[in-house]
Amino acid sequence: MRITEYLTKEMIAVDLKASGKEEAIAAMVDHMVAQGGVETARRDALKEKLTEREALGSTGVGGGVAIPHASGEDMEKMMVAIGKFPEGVDYKAIDGKPVELVFMIVGPARQPRAHLQLLAAIVRILRNKSLLKSIQESTDPEHIYKSLMDAER
Amino acid sequence: MSHELFICVINRPEAVEDVIAGMLEIGVRGCTIIDTKGMGKVISQDIPIFSGFKTLFAGARESNVTIFSVMDADLVDDAIKIIEDIYQSFSEPSSGIAFSLPISRVKGISKKEPEMESEPEPETE
């Protein structure tokens, strides 16, 4: 599954700020709403779903990366957003390190398998160390998007 | 004689003895039995990032048993039938899976029937 099929350049934010996990999730959702990816009316419910998922265990997978994900009954389509937090977020990641790079997945509850496939695709592509470094060092959404496109070719 | 590799993942530990007895009954000469674990258990317990999806693998067991056996191709249908008889059906979610693959080369299968050890003759005075 190609991540770039569910990601647009507009869904990449490179200068977000948050002091903790909930604020980081809120900042990402707010960005998706601002870019028209999520309807304003769904904002709070989505934040709640994402926070509920974190209660199962942190999606901070280590190495400064987190992959929060949630589905909603009324979500229309699967989408990915990328957020960079240059100052780091206390995300309660599994390695205890601050998170600077967030991949967020949201989608309809009726497509759990596709959701899992997309999550697995992100987990897999982040094993590509040179790609990860390129994304971590970039401050340009266009460059991040192109790096992912190149990696998925 | 052609051979096939028969593979069966048994998700019901209580059925393993019956499956092995059934394999012996149809004439399977040997098999390798490995304690294994399914994807559902691994993704829900060992890889935390996927833990939100454990309901997709409802019915996944803590562990299962995988049986490998290189057998005469003629026996494969019987092997599947005997497992279906024991299981009643493979249609229930996460009950298990059985399949076979053709083998192009095989070494190590004895054509000679091993002899049963005979009881020692009682010693006579």
PDB file of C-alpha atoms in Angstrom:
ATOM      1  CA  MET A   1       0.000   0.000   0.000  1.00  0.00           C
ATOM      2  CA  ARG A   2       1.371   3.432  -0.933  1.00  0.00           C
ATOM      3  CA  ILE A   3       1.301   6.029   1.804  1.00  0.00           C
ATOM      4  CA  THR A   4       1.389   8.830  -0.747  1.00  0.00           C
ATOM      5  CA  GLU A   5      -2.009   7.737  -2.071  1.00  0.00           C
ATOM      6  CA  TYR A   6      -3.449   8.901   1.247  1.00  0.00           C
ATOM      7  CA  LEU A   7      -1.225  11.923   1.812  1.00  0.00           C
ATOM      8  CA  THR A   8      -1.154  15.339   0.211  1.00  0.00           C
ATOM      9  CA  LYS A   9       1.491  18.036   0.576  1.00  0.00           C
ATOM     10  CA  GLU A  10      -1.070  20.164   2.395  1.00  0.00           C
ATOM     11  CA  MET A  11      -1.321  17.512   5.091  1.00  0.00           C
ATOM     12  CA  ILE A  12       2.341  17.952   5.979  1.00  0.00           C
ATOM     13  CA  ALA A  13       3.015  20.521   8.720  1.00  0.00           C
ATOM     14  CA  VAL A  14       6.640  21.169   9.558  1.00  0.00           C
ATOM     15  CA  ASP A  15       6.530  23.654  12.425  1.00  0.00           C
ATOM     16  CA  LEU A  16       4.079  22.480  15.065  1.00  0.00           C
ATOM     17  CA  LYS A  17       4.387  23.013  18.785  1.00  0.00           C
ATOM     18  CA  ALA A  18       2.983  21.018  21.694  1.00  0.00           C
ATOM     19  CA  SER A  19       3.987  20.390  25.267  1.00  0.00           C
ATOM     20  CA  GLY A  20       2.469  16.938  25.559  1.00  0.00           C
ATOM     21  CA  LYS A  21       0.841  14.087  23.687  1.00  0.00           C
ATOM     22  CA  GLU A  22      -2.725  15.398  23.793  1.00  0.00           C
ATOM     23  CA  GLU A  23      -1.626  18.809  22.559  1.00  0.00           C
ATOM     24  CA  ALA A  24       0.368  17.194  19.763  1.00  0.00           C
ATOM     25  CA  ILE A  25      -2.624  15.135  18.671  1.00  0.00           C
ATOM     26  CA  ALA A  26      -4.833  18.213  18.849  1.00  0.00           C
ATOM     27  CA  ALA A  27      -2.351  20.218  16.775  1.00  0.00           C
ATOM     28  CA  MET A  28      -2.312  17.547  14.101  1.00  0.00           C
ATOM     29  CA  VAL A  29      -6.108  17.277  13.970  1.00  0.00           C
ATOM     30  CA  ASP A  30      -6.420  21.066  13.871  1.00  0.00           C
ATOM     31  CA  HIS A  31      -4.030  21.119  10.919  1.00  0.00           C
ATOM     32  CA  MET A  32      -6.112  18.494   9.109  1.00  0.00           C
ATOM     33  CA  VAL A  33      -9.255  20.525   9.769  1.00  0.00           C
ATOM     34  CA  ALA A  34      -7.580  23.731   8.604  1.00  0.00           C
ATOM     35  CA  GLN A  35      -6.538  22.050   5.368  1.00  0.00           C
ATOM     36  CA  GLY A  36     -10.035  20.709   4.722  1.00  0.00           C
ATOM     37  CA  GLY A  37      -9.173  17.045   5.272  1.00  0.00           C
ATOM     38  CA  VAL A  38     -11.450  16.692   8.289  1.00  0.00           C
ATOM     39  CA  GLU A  39     -14.733  18.496   8.825  1.00  0.00           C
ATOM     40  CA  THR A  40     -14.787  20.909  11.759  1.00  0.00           C
ATOM     41  CA  ALA A  41     -17.757  19.062  13.255  1.00  0.00           C
ATOM     42  CA  ARG A  42     -15.656  15.890  13.490  1.00  0.00           C
ATOM     43  CA  ARG A  43     -12.686  17.533  15.187  1.00  0.00           C
ATOM     44  CA  ASP A  44     -13.477  16.749  18.825  1.00  0.00           C
ATOM     45  CA  ALA A  45     -14.690  13.200  18.195  1.00  0.00           C
ATOM     46  CA  LEU A  46     -11.522  12.446  16.264  1.00  0.00           C
ATOM     47  CA  LYS A  47      -9.294  13.830  18.997  1.00  0.00           C
ATOM     48  CA  GLU A  48     -11.146  11.659  21.468  1.00  0.00           C
ATOM     49  CA  LYS A  49     -10.698   8.520  19.337  1.00  0.00           C
ATOM     50  CA  LEU A  50      -6.995   9.183  18.935  1.00  0.00           C
ATOM     51  CA  THR A  51      -6.594   9.715  22.668  1.00  0.00           C
ATOM     52  CA  GLU A  52      -8.559   6.535  23.401  1.00  0.00           C
ATOM     53  CA  ARG A  53      -6.160   4.576  21.222  1.00  0.00           C
ATOM     54  CA  GLU A  54      -3.197   5.994  23.158  1.00  0.00           C
ATOM     55  CA  ALA A  55      -4.716   4.536  26.316  1.00  0.00           C
ATOM     56  CA  LEU A  56      -4.054   1.052  24.884  1.00  0.00           C
ATOM     57  CA  GLY A  57      -0.373   1.865  24.703  1.00  0.00           C
ATOM     58  CA  SER A  58       1.703   4.692  23.329  1.00  0.00           C
ATOM     59  CA  THR A  59       1.983   4.991  19.575  1.00  0.00           C
ATOM     60  CA  GLY A  60       5.335   6.653  20.151  1.00  0.00           C
ATOM     61  CA  VAL A  61       7.337   3.870  18.534  1.00  0.00           C
ATOM     62  CA  GLY A  62      10.735   5.208  19.515  1.00  0.00           C
ATOM     63  CA  GLY A  63      13.448   7.122  17.730  1.00  0.00           C
ATOM     64  CA  GLY A  64      11.470  10.364  17.947  1.00  0.00           C
ATOM     65  CA  VAL A  65       8.567   9.013  15.872  1.00  0.00           C
ATOM     66  CA  ALA A  66       4.891   8.494  16.745  1.00  0.00           C
ATOM     67  CA  ILE A  67       2.099   7.039  14.646  1.00  0.00           C
ATOM     68  CA  PRO A  68      -1.227   7.933  16.287  1.00  0.00           C
ATOM     69  CA  HIS A  69      -4.171   6.397  14.480  1.00  0.00           C
ATOM     70  CA  ALA A  70      -7.908   6.132  14.882  1.00  0.00           C
ATOM     71  CA  SER A  71     -11.034   5.477  12.935  1.00  0.00           C
ATOM     72  CA  GLY A  72     -14.434   7.061  13.160  1.00  0.00           C
ATOM     73  CA  GLU A  73     -17.867   5.816  12.154  1.00  0.00           C
ATOM     74  CA  ASP A  74     -18.502   8.942  10.155  1.00  0.00           C
ATOM     75  CA  MET A  75     -15.098   9.376   8.520  1.00  0.00           C
ATOM     76  CA  GLU A  76     -15.383   9.310   4.752  1.00  0.00           C
ATOM     77  CA  LYS A  77     -11.903   8.302   3.656  1.00  0.00           C
ATOM     78  CA  MET A  78      -8.554   7.142   4.874  1.00  0.00           C
ATOM     79  CA  MET A  79      -5.907   9.813   5.135  1.00  0.00           C
ATOM     80  CA  VAL A  80      -2.421  10.389   6.450  1.00  0.00           C
ATOM     81  CA  ALA A  81      -0.968  13.578   7.872  1.00  0.00           C
ATOM     82  CA  ILE A  82       2.610  14.275   8.867  1.00  0.00           C
ATOM     83  CA  GLY A  83       3.540  16.709  11.590  1.00  0.00           C
ATOM     84  CA  LYS A  84       6.957  17.849  12.674  1.00  0.00           C
ATOM     85  CA  PHE A  85       7.521  19.196  16.171  1.00  0.00           C
ATOM     86  CA  PRO A  86      11.054  20.660  16.053  1.00  0.00           C
ATOM     87  CA  GLU A  87      11.134  21.301  19.794  1.00  0.00           C
ATOM     88  CA  GLY A  88      10.097  17.751  20.629  1.00  0.00           C
ATOM     89  CA  VAL A  89       7.036  16.501  22.511  1.00  0.00           C
ATOM     90  CA  ASP A  90       6.859  14.531  25.724  1.00  0.00           C
ATOM     91  CA  TYR A  91       4.807  11.787  24.077  1.00  0.00           C
ATOM     92  CA  LYS A  92       5.455   8.970  26.563  1.00  0.00           C
ATOM     93  CA  ALA A  93       7.085   7.048  23.748  1.00  0.00           C
ATOM     94  CA  ILE A  94       8.264   3.488  24.326  1.00  0.00           C
ATOM     95  CA  ASP A  95      11.890   4.626  24.514  1.00  0.00           C
ATOM     96  CA  GLY A  96      11.061   7.695  26.618  1.00  0.00           C
ATOM     97  CA  LYS A  97      12.563  10.041  24.037  1.00  0.00           C
ATOM     98  CA  PRO A  98      10.743  13.160  22.859  1.00  0.00           C
ATOM     99  CA  VAL A  99       8.799  12.823  19.614  1.00  0.00           C
ATOM    100  CA  GLU A 100       9.598  15.158  16.765  1.00  0.00           C
ATOM    101  CA  LEU A 101       7.941  13.405  13.846  1.00  0.00           C
ATOM    102  CA  VAL A 102       4.304  12.295  13.809  1.00  0.00           C
ATOM    103  CA  PHE A 103       2.533  10.254  11.150  1.00  0.00           C
ATOM    104  CA  MET A 104      -1.199  10.356  11.809  1.00  0.00           C
ATOM    105  CA  ILE A 105      -3.706   7.993  10.206  1.00  0.00           C
ATOM    106  CA  VAL A 106      -7.433   8.580  10.333  1.00  0.00           C
ATOM    107  CA  GLY A 107     -10.103   6.734   8.439  1.00  0.00           C
ATOM    108  CA  PRO A 108     -13.530   5.158   8.389  1.00  0.00           C
ATOM    109  CA  ALA A 109     -14.288   2.502  10.987  1.00  0.00           C
ATOM    110  CA  ARG A 110     -15.697   0.279   8.254  1.00  0.00           C
ATOM    111  CA  GLN A 111     -12.226  -0.260   6.771  1.00  0.00           C
ATOM    112  CA  PRO A 112     -10.159  -1.737   9.619  1.00  0.00           C
ATOM    113  CA  ARG A 113      -8.040  -3.948   7.339  1.00  0.00           C
ATOM    114  CA  ALA A 114      -7.104  -1.055   5.072  1.00  0.00           C
ATOM    115  CA  HIS A 115      -6.297   0.978   8.162  1.00  0.00           C
ATOM    116  CA  LEU A 116      -4.011  -1.774   9.444  1.00  0.00           C
ATOM    117  CA  GLN A 117      -2.356  -2.069   6.011  1.00  0.00           C
ATOM    118  CA  LEU A 118      -1.639   1.635   5.963  1.00  0.00           C
ATOM    119  CA  LEU A 119      -0.223   1.540   9.483  1.00  0.00           C
ATOM    120  CA  ALA A 120       1.980  -1.410   8.547  1.00  0.00           C
ATOM    121  CA  ALA A 121       3.154   0.435   5.420  1.00  0.00           C
ATOM    122  CA  ILE A 122       4.238   3.388   7.547  1.00  0.00           C
ATOM    123  CA  VAL A 123       5.976   1.141  10.088  1.00  0.00           C
ATOM    124  CA  ARG A 124       7.789  -0.595   7.242  1.00  0.00           C
ATOM    125  CA  ILE A 125       8.841   2.497   5.334  1.00  0.00           C
ATOM    126  CA  LEU A 126      10.210   4.069   8.525  1.00  0.00           C
ATOM    127  CA  ARG A 127      12.701   1.210   8.705  1.00  0.00           C
ATOM    128  CA  ASN A 128      14.376   2.912   5.747  1.00  0.00           C
ATOM    129  CA  LYS A 129      16.944   4.868   7.789  1.00  0.00           C
ATOM    130  CA  SER A 130      18.041   7.189   5.005  1.00  0.00           C
ATOM    131  CA  LEU A 131      14.430   8.112   4.223  1.00  0.00           C
ATOM    132  CA  LEU A 132      13.673   8.698   7.880  1.00  0.00           C
ATOM    133  CA  LYS A 133      16.756  10.901   8.251  1.00  0.00           C
ATOM    134  CA  SER A 134      15.782  12.841   5.143  1.00  0.00           C
ATOM    135  CA  ILE A 135      12.281  13.492   6.543  1.00  0.00           C
ATOM    136  CA  GLN A 136      13.607  14.326  10.005  1.00  0.00           C
ATOM    137  CA  GLU A 137      16.053  16.872   8.632  1.00  0.00           C
ATOM    138  CA  SER A 138      13.682  18.485   6.145  1.00  0.00           C
ATOM    139  CA  THR A 139      11.650  21.601   6.811  1.00  0.00           C
ATOM    140  CA  ASP A 140      10.013  21.562   3.394  1.00  0.00           C
ATOM    141  CA  PRO A 141       6.668  19.717   2.913  1.00  0.00           C
ATOM    142  CA  GLU A 142       7.350  19.409  -0.808  1.00  0.00           C
ATOM    143  CA  HIS A 143      10.668  17.702  -0.130  1.00  0.00           C
ATOM    144  CA  ILE A 144       9.131  15.336   2.441  1.00  0.00           C
ATOM    145  CA  TYR A 145       6.370  14.393   0.045  1.00  0.00           C
ATOM    146  CA  LYS A 146       8.831  13.833  -2.785  1.00  0.00           C
ATOM    147  CA  SER A 147      11.083  11.713  -0.551  1.00  0.00           C
ATOM    148  CA  LEU A 148       8.137   9.449   0.238  1.00  0.00           C
ATOM    149  CA  MET A 149       7.121   9.296  -3.409  1.00  0.00           C
ATOM    150  CA  ASP A 150      10.654   8.304  -4.406  1.00  0.00           C
ATOM    151  CA  ALA A 151      10.811   5.655  -1.692  1.00  0.00           C
ATOM    152  CA  GLU A 152       7.525   4.128  -2.848  1.00  0.00           C
ATOM    153  CA  ARG A 153       8.413   3.950  -6.497  1.00  0.00           C
TER     154      ARG A 153
ATOM    155  CA  MET B   1       6.274 -41.855  -6.492  1.00  0.00           C
ATOM    156  CA  SER B   2       5.573 -38.119  -6.119  1.00  0.00           C
ATOM    157  CA  HIS B   3       5.538 -36.410  -2.776  1.00  0.00           C
ATOM    158  CA  GLU B   4       3.896 -33.321  -1.370  1.00  0.00           C
ATOM    159  CA  LEU B   5       4.673 -31.202   1.647  1.00  0.00           C
ATOM    160  CA  PHE B   6       1.591 -31.165   3.813  1.00  0.00           C
ATOM    161  CA  ILE B   7       1.352 -28.273   6.269  1.00  0.00           C
ATOM    162  CA  CYS B   8      -1.317 -27.905   8.889  1.00  0.00           C
ATOM    163  CA  VAL B   9      -1.645 -25.218  11.534  1.00  0.00           C
ATOM    164  CA  ILE B  10      -3.760 -26.480  14.413  1.00  0.00           C
ATOM    165  CA  ASN B  11      -5.240 -23.715  16.528  1.00  0.00           C
ATOM    166  CA  ARG B  12      -6.909 -26.123  18.935  1.00  0.00           C
ATOM    167  CA  PRO B  13      -4.211 -27.678  21.108  1.00  0.00           C
ATOM    168  CA  GLU B  14      -6.643 -30.304  22.359  1.00  0.00           C
ATOM    169  CA  ALA B  15      -6.973 -31.601  18.792  1.00  0.00           C
ATOM    170  CA  VAL B  16      -3.269 -32.220  18.189  1.00  0.00           C
ATOM    171  CA  GLU B  17      -3.215 -35.775  19.528  1.00  0.00           C
ATOM    172  CA  ASP B  18      -6.228 -36.712  17.424  1.00  0.00           C
ATOM    173  CA  VAL B  19      -4.645 -35.175  14.326  1.00  0.00           C
ATOM    174  CA  ILE B  20      -1.407 -37.091  14.857  1.00  0.00           C
ATOM    175  CA  ALA B  21      -3.306 -40.321  15.483  1.00  0.00           C
ATOM    176  CA  GLY B  22      -5.269 -39.662  12.308  1.00  0.00           C
ATOM    177  CA  MET B  23      -2.086 -39.085  10.313  1.00  0.00           C
ATOM    178  CA  LEU B  24      -0.668 -42.378  11.569  1.00  0.00           C
ATOM    179  CA  GLU B  25      -3.927 -44.100  10.744  1.00  0.00           C
ATOM    180  CA  ILE B  26      -3.829 -43.092   7.075  1.00  0.00           C
ATOM    181  CA  GLY B  27      -0.235 -44.237   6.730  1.00  0.00           C
ATOM    182  CA  VAL B  28       1.802 -41.081   7.138  1.00  0.00           C
ATOM    183  CA  ARG B  29       5.288 -42.194   8.129  1.00  0.00           C
ATOM    184  CA  GLY B  30       6.403 -39.169  10.031  1.00  0.00           C
ATOM    185  CA  CYS B  31       5.942 -35.511  10.599  1.00  0.00           C
ATOM    186  CA  THR B  32       7.620 -32.554  12.268  1.00  0.00           C
ATOM    187  CA  ILE B  33       5.589 -30.782  14.913  1.00  0.00           C
ATOM    188  CA  ILE B  34       6.480 -27.263  15.979  1.00  0.00           C
ATOM    189  CA  ASP B  35       4.963 -25.038  18.648  1.00  0.00           C
ATOM    190  CA  THR B  36       4.125 -21.826  16.828  1.00  0.00           C
ATOM    191  CA  LYS B  37       2.236 -18.600  17.329  1.00  0.00           C
ATOM    192  CA  GLY B  38      -0.103 -16.778  15.042  1.00  0.00           C
ATOM    193  CA  MET B  39       0.050 -13.281  13.662  1.00  0.00           C
ATOM    194  CA  GLY B  40      -2.845 -12.164  15.864  1.00  0.00           C
ATOM    195  CA  LYS B  41      -0.934 -12.957  19.041  1.00  0.00           C
ATOM    196  CA  VAL B  42       2.232 -11.297  17.774  1.00  0.00           C
ATOM    197  CA  ILE B  43       0.624  -8.094  16.613  1.00  0.00           C
ATOM    198  CA  SER B  44      -1.591  -7.725  19.655  1.00  0.00           C
ATOM    199  CA  GLN B  45       1.058  -8.517  22.248  1.00  0.00           C
ATOM    200  CA  ASP B  46       4.540  -8.188  20.809  1.00  0.00           C
ATOM    201  CA  ILE B  47       4.262  -5.148  18.519  1.00  0.00           C
ATOM    202  CA  PRO B  48       2.495  -2.442  20.531  1.00  0.00           C
ATOM    203  CA  ILE B  49       1.849  -0.125  17.586  1.00  0.00           C
ATOM    204  CA  PHE B  50      -0.614  -2.683  16.161  1.00  0.00           C
ATOM    205  CA  SER B  51      -2.381  -3.428  19.437  1.00  0.00           C
ATOM    206  CA  GLY B  52      -5.436  -1.396  18.437  1.00  0.00           C
ATOM    207  CA  PHE B  53      -6.203  -3.985  15.763  1.00  0.00           C
ATOM    208  CA  LYS B  54      -6.286  -7.100  17.895  1.00  0.00           C
ATOM    209  CA  THR B  55     -10.035  -7.395  17.409  1.00  0.00           C
ATOM    210  CA  LEU B  56      -9.342  -8.093  13.733  1.00  0.00           C
ATOM    211  CA  PHE B  57      -7.772 -11.327  14.860  1.00  0.00           C
ATOM    212  CA  ALA B  58     -10.491 -12.351  17.273  1.00  0.00           C
ATOM    213  CA  GLY B  59     -10.171 -15.980  18.238  1.00  0.00           C
ATOM    214  CA  ALA B  60      -6.401 -15.962  17.893  1.00  0.00           C
ATOM    215  CA  ARG B  61      -4.905 -18.444  20.332  1.00  0.00           C
ATOM    216  CA  GLU B  62      -2.010 -17.942  22.662  1.00  0.00           C
ATOM    217  CA  SER B  63      -0.157 -20.561  20.687  1.00  0.00           C
ATOM    218  CA  ASN B  64      -0.766 -23.140  18.029  1.00  0.00           C
ATOM    219  CA  VAL B  65       0.918 -26.167  16.571  1.00  0.00           C
ATOM    220  CA  THR B  66       2.192 -26.516  13.038  1.00  0.00           C
ATOM    221  CA  ILE B  67       2.639 -29.946  11.519  1.00  0.00           C
ATOM    222  CA  PHE B  68       4.879 -30.523   8.515  1.00  0.00           C
ATOM    223  CA  SER B  69       4.908 -33.810   6.735  1.00  0.00           C
ATOM    224  CA  VAL B  70       6.411 -34.918   3.450  1.00  0.00           C
ATOM    225  CA  MET B  71       3.994 -37.558   2.285  1.00  0.00           C
ATOM    226  CA  ASP B  72       2.998 -39.526  -0.748  1.00  0.00           C
ATOM    227  CA  ALA B  73       0.845 -37.280  -2.903  1.00  0.00           C
ATOM    228  CA  ASP B  74      -1.868 -39.946  -2.758  1.00  0.00           C
ATOM    229  CA  LEU B  75      -2.216 -39.418   0.978  1.00  0.00           C
ATOM    230  CA  VAL B  76      -2.848 -35.671   0.947  1.00  0.00           C
ATOM    231  CA  ASP B  77      -6.601 -35.899   0.348  1.00  0.00           C
ATOM    232  CA  ASP B  78      -6.891 -38.433   3.156  1.00  0.00           C
ATOM    233  CA  ALA B  79      -4.849 -36.181   5.463  1.00  0.00           C
ATOM    234  CA  ILE B  80      -7.097 -33.208   4.785  1.00  0.00           C
ATOM    235  CA  LYS B  81     -10.199 -35.346   5.205  1.00  0.00           C
ATOM    236  CA  ILE B  82      -9.090 -36.752   8.520  1.00  0.00           C
ATOM    237  CA  ILE B  83      -8.346 -33.271   9.851  1.00  0.00           C
ATOM    238  CA  GLU B  84     -11.724 -32.044   8.630  1.00  0.00           C
ATOM    239  CA  ASP B  85     -13.337 -34.988  10.426  1.00  0.00           C
ATOM    240  CA  ILE B  86     -11.574 -34.028  13.643  1.00  0.00           C
ATOM    241  CA  TYR B  87     -12.239 -30.342  13.233  1.00  0.00           C
ATOM    242  CA  GLN B  88     -15.690 -30.761  11.717  1.00  0.00           C
ATOM    243  CA  SER B  89     -14.865 -27.771   9.557  1.00  0.00           C
ATOM    244  CA  PHE B  90     -12.186 -25.245   8.822  1.00  0.00           C
ATOM    245  CA  SER B  91     -14.802 -22.623   8.207  1.00  0.00           C
ATOM    246  CA  GLU B  92     -14.842 -21.270  11.740  1.00  0.00           C
ATOM    247  CA  PRO B  93     -12.621 -18.196  12.135  1.00  0.00           C
ATOM    248  CA  SER B  94      -9.108 -18.931  13.348  1.00  0.00           C
ATOM    249  CA  SER B  95      -9.720 -22.689  13.577  1.00  0.00           C
ATOM    250  CA  GLY B  96      -6.608 -23.486  11.575  1.00  0.00           C
ATOM    251  CA  ILE B  97      -5.405 -24.073   8.059  1.00  0.00           C
ATOM    252  CA  ALA B  98      -4.216 -27.028   6.032  1.00  0.00           C
ATOM    253  CA  PHE B  99      -2.584 -27.035   2.624  1.00  0.00           C
ATOM    254  CA  SER B 100      -0.026 -28.893   0.566  1.00  0.00           C
ATOM    255  CA  LEU B 101       2.728 -27.978  -1.831  1.00  0.00           C
ATOM    256  CA  PRO B 102       4.336 -30.016  -4.577  1.00  0.00           C
ATOM    257  CA  ILE B 103       7.912 -31.091  -3.944  1.00  0.00           C
ATOM    258  CA  SER B 104      10.412 -31.316  -6.768  1.00  0.00           C
ATOM    259  CA  ARG B 105      13.144 -33.134  -4.840  1.00  0.00           C
ATOM    260  CA  VAL B 106      13.249 -35.056  -1.625  1.00  0.00           C
ATOM    261  CA  LYS B 107      15.998 -36.852   0.280  1.00  0.00           C
ATOM    262  CA  GLY B 108      15.921 -38.660   3.547  1.00  0.00           C
ATOM    263  CA  ILE B 109      12.746 -40.653   3.200  1.00  0.00           C
ATOM    264  CA  SER B 110      13.420 -44.304   3.744  1.00  0.00           C
ATOM    265  CA  LYS B 111      11.704 -46.661   1.353  1.00  0.00           C
ATOM    266  CA  LYS B 112      12.408 -49.569   3.603  1.00  0.00           C
ATOM    267  CA  GLU B 113       9.766 -50.444   6.124  1.00  0.00           C
ATOM    268  CA  PRO B 114      11.341 -50.426   9.591  1.00  0.00           C
ATOM    269  CA  GLU B 115      10.950 -53.634  11.464  1.00  0.00           C
ATOM    270  CA  MET B 116       9.216 -53.775  14.791  1.00  0.00           C
ATOM    271  CA  GLU B 117      11.467 -54.767  17.612  1.00  0.00           C
ATOM    272  CA  SER B 118      10.489 -58.240  18.605  1.00  0.00           C
ATOM    273  CA  GLU B 119       9.990 -59.293  22.167  1.00  0.00           C
ATOM    274  CA  PRO B 120      13.048 -61.140  23.477  1.00  0.00           C
ATOM    275  CA  GLU B 121      12.611 -64.898  23.625  1.00  0.00           C
ATOM    276  CA  PRO B 122      12.142 -66.082  27.166  1.00  0.00           C
ATOM    277  CA  GLU B 123      15.284 -67.786  28.424  1.00  0.00           C
ATOM    278  CA  THR B 124      14.950 -71.480  28.911  1.00  0.00           C
ATOM    279  CA  GLU B 125      16.842 -73.492  31.475  1.00  0.00           C
TER     280      GLU B 125
END
